[in-house]
C-alpha positions as YAML, in Angstrom:
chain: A
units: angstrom
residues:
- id: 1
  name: UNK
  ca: [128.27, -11.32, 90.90]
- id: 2
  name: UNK
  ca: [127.06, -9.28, 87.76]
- id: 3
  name: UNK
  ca: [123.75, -8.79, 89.21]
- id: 4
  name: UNK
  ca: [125.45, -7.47, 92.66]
- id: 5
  name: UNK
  ca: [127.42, -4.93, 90.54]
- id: 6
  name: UNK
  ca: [124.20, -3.95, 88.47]
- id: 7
  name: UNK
  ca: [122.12, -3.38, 92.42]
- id: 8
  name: UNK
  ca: [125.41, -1.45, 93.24]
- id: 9
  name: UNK
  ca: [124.86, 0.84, 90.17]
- id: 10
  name: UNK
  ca: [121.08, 1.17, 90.85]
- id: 11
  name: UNK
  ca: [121.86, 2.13, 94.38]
- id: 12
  name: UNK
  ca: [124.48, 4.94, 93.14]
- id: 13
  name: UNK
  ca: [122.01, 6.06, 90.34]
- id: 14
  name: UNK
  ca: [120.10, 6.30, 92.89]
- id: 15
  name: UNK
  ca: [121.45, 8.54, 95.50]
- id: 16
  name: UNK
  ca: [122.91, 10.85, 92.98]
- id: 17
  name: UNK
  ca: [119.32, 11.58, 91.70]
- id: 18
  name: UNK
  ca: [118.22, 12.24, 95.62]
- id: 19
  name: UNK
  ca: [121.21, 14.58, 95.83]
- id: 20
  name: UNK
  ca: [120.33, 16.44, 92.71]
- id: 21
  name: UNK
  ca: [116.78, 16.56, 93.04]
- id: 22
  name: UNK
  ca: [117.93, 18.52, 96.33]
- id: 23
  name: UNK
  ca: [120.73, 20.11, 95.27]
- id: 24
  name: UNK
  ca: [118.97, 23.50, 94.05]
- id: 25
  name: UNK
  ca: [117.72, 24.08, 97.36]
- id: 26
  name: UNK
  ca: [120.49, 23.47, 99.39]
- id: 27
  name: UNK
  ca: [122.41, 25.37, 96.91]
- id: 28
  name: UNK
  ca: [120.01, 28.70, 97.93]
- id: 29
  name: UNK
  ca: [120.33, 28.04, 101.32]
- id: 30
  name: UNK
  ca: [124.09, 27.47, 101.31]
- id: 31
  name: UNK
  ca: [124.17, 30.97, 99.20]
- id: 32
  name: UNK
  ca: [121.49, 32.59, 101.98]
- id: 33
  name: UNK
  ca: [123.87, 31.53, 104.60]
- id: 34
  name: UNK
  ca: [127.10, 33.18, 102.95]
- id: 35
  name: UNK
  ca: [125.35, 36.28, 102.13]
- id: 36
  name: UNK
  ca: [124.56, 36.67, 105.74]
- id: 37
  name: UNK
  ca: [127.87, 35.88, 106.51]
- id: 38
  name: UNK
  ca: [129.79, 38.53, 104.08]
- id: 39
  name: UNK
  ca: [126.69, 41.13, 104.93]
- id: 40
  name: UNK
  ca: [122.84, 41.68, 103.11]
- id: 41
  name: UNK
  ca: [124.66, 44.76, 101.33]
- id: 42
  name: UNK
  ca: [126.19, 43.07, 98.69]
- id: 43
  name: UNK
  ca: [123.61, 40.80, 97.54]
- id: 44
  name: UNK
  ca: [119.74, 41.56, 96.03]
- id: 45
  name: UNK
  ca: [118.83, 44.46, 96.62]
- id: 46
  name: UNK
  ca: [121.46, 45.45, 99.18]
- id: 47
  name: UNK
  ca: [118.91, 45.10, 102.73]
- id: 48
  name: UNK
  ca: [118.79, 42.96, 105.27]
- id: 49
  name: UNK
  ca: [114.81, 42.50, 104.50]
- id: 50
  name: UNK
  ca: [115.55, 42.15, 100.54]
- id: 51
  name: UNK
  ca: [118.29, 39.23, 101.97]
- id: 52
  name: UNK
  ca: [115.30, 37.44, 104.49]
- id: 53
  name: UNK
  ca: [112.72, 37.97, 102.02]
- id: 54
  name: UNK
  ca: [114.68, 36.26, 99.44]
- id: 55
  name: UNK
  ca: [113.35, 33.04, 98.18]
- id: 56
  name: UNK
  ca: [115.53, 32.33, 95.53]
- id: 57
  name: UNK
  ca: [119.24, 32.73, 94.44]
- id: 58
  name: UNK
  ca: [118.16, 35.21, 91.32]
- id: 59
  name: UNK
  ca: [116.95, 37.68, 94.48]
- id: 60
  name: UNK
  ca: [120.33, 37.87, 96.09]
- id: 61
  name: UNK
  ca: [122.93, 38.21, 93.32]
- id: 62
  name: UNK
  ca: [125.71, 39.18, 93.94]
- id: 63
  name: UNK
  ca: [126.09, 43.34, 93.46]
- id: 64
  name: UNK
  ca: [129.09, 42.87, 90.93]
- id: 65
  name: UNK
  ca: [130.00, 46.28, 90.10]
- id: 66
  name: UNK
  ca: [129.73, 47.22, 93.95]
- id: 67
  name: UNK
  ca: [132.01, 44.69, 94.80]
- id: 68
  name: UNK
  ca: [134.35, 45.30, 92.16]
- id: 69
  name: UNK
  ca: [134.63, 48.73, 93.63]
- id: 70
  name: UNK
  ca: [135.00, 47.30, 97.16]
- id: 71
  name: UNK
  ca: [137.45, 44.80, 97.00]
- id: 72
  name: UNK
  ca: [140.39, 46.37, 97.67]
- id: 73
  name: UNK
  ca: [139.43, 47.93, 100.51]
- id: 74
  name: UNK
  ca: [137.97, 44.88, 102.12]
- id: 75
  name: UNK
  ca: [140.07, 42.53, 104.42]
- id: 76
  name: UNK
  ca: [141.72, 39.52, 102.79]
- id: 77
  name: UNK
  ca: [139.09, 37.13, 104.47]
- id: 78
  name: UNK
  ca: [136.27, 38.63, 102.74]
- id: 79
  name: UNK
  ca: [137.50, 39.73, 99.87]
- id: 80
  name: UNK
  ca: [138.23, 35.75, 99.50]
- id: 81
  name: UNK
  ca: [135.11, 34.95, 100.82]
- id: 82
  name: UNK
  ca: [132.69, 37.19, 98.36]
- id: 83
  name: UNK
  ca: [135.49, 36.33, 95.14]
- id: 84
  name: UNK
  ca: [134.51, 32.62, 95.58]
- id: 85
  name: UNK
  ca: [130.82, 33.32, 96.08]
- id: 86
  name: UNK
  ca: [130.60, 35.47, 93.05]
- id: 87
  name: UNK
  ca: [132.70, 32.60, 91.33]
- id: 88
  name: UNK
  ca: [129.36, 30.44, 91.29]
- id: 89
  name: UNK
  ca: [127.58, 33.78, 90.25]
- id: 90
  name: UNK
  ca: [129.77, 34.35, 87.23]
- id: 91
  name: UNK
  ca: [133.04, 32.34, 86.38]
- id: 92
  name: UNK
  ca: [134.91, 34.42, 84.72]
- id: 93
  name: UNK
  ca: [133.93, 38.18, 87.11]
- id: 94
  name: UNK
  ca: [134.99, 35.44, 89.84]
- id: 95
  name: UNK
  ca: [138.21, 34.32, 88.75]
- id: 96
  name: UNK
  ca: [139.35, 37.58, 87.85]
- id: 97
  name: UNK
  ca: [138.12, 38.74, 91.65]
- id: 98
  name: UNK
  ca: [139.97, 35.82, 92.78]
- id: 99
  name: UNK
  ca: [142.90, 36.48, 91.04]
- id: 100
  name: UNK
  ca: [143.32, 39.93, 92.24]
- id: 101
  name: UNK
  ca: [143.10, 38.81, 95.63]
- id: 102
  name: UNK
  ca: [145.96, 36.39, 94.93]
- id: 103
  name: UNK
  ca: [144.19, 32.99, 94.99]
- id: 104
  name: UNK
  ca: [146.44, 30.03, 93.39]
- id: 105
  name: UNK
  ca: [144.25, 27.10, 94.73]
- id: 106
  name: UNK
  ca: [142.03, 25.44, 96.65]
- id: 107
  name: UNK
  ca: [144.28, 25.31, 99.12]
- id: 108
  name: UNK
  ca: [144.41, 29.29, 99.65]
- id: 109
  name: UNK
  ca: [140.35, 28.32, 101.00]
- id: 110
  name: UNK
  ca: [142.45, 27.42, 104.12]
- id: 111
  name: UNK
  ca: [142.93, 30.66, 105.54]
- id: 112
  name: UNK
  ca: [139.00, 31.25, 105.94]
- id: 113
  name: UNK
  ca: [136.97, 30.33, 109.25]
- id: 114
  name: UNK
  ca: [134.67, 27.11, 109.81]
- id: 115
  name: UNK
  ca: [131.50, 28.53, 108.79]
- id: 116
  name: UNK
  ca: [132.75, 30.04, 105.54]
- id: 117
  name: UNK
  ca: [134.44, 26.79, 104.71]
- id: 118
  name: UNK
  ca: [131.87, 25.10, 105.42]
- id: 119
  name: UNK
  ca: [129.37, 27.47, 102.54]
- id: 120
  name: UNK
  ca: [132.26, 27.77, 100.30]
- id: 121
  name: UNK
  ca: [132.20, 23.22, 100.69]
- id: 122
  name: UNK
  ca: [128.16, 23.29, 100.39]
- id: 123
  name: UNK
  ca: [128.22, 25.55, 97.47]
- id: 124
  name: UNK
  ca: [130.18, 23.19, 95.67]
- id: 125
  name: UNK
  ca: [128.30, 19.94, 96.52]
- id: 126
  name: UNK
  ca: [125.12, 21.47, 95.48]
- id: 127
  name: UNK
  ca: [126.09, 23.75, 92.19]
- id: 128
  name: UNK
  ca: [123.38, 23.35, 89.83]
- id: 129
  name: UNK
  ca: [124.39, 26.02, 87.28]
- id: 130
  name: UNK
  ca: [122.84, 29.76, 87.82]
...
């Protein structure tokens, strides 16, 4: 039984180092993918060829003073949206931005669309750290 439990362990060590030796790219492409969704001008250098010329998450960060600016003018979905994104930019710019858009939990995540879920979801299972 003990040496069942120990292959069991191997085989979890295991796919957790797979995962995380993938994790910082399908963390970038999980980012690419929102900032195409919320728009190229809030991320990088603010174009659409700065966004598809980016090759890593340092090129697309997140504008923060533009978007402080922005977000109460935005619509509830996206200022959501970019407040979580820039959450995994910055923690604390993040939560404040989420706060002021009245996020209380995860569950508040509920009122976005599939394919922002679905970033917001791969964003998480991939976070390496910035």
């Amino acid at each position: 039984m003990s040496l069942s439990l120990t292959q069991e362990v191997f085989d979890q060590i295991a796919r957790e180092d797979a995962h995380f030796t993938q994790a910082p790219s399908a963390f970038f492409q999980a980012w690419k993918r929102g900032a195409e969704i919320a728009g190229a001008e809030w991320f990088g250098d603010g174009t659409r060829e700065g966004l598809q010329r980016a090759t890593t998450k340092w090129e697309l960060r997140p504008n923060m003073l533009m978007l402080n600016d922005a977000l109460g003018v935005l619509s509830s979905g996206q200022r959501m949206f970019l407040s979580a994104m820039v959450s995994f930019y910055n923690a604390r710019e993040g939560g404040a931005m989420l706060k002021r858009c009245g996020f209380e939990g995860l569950s508040d995540f509920g009122g976005l669309d599939l394919e922002r879920r679905k970033v917001i979801a791969d964003l998480v299972l991939n976070y390496n750290g910035w």
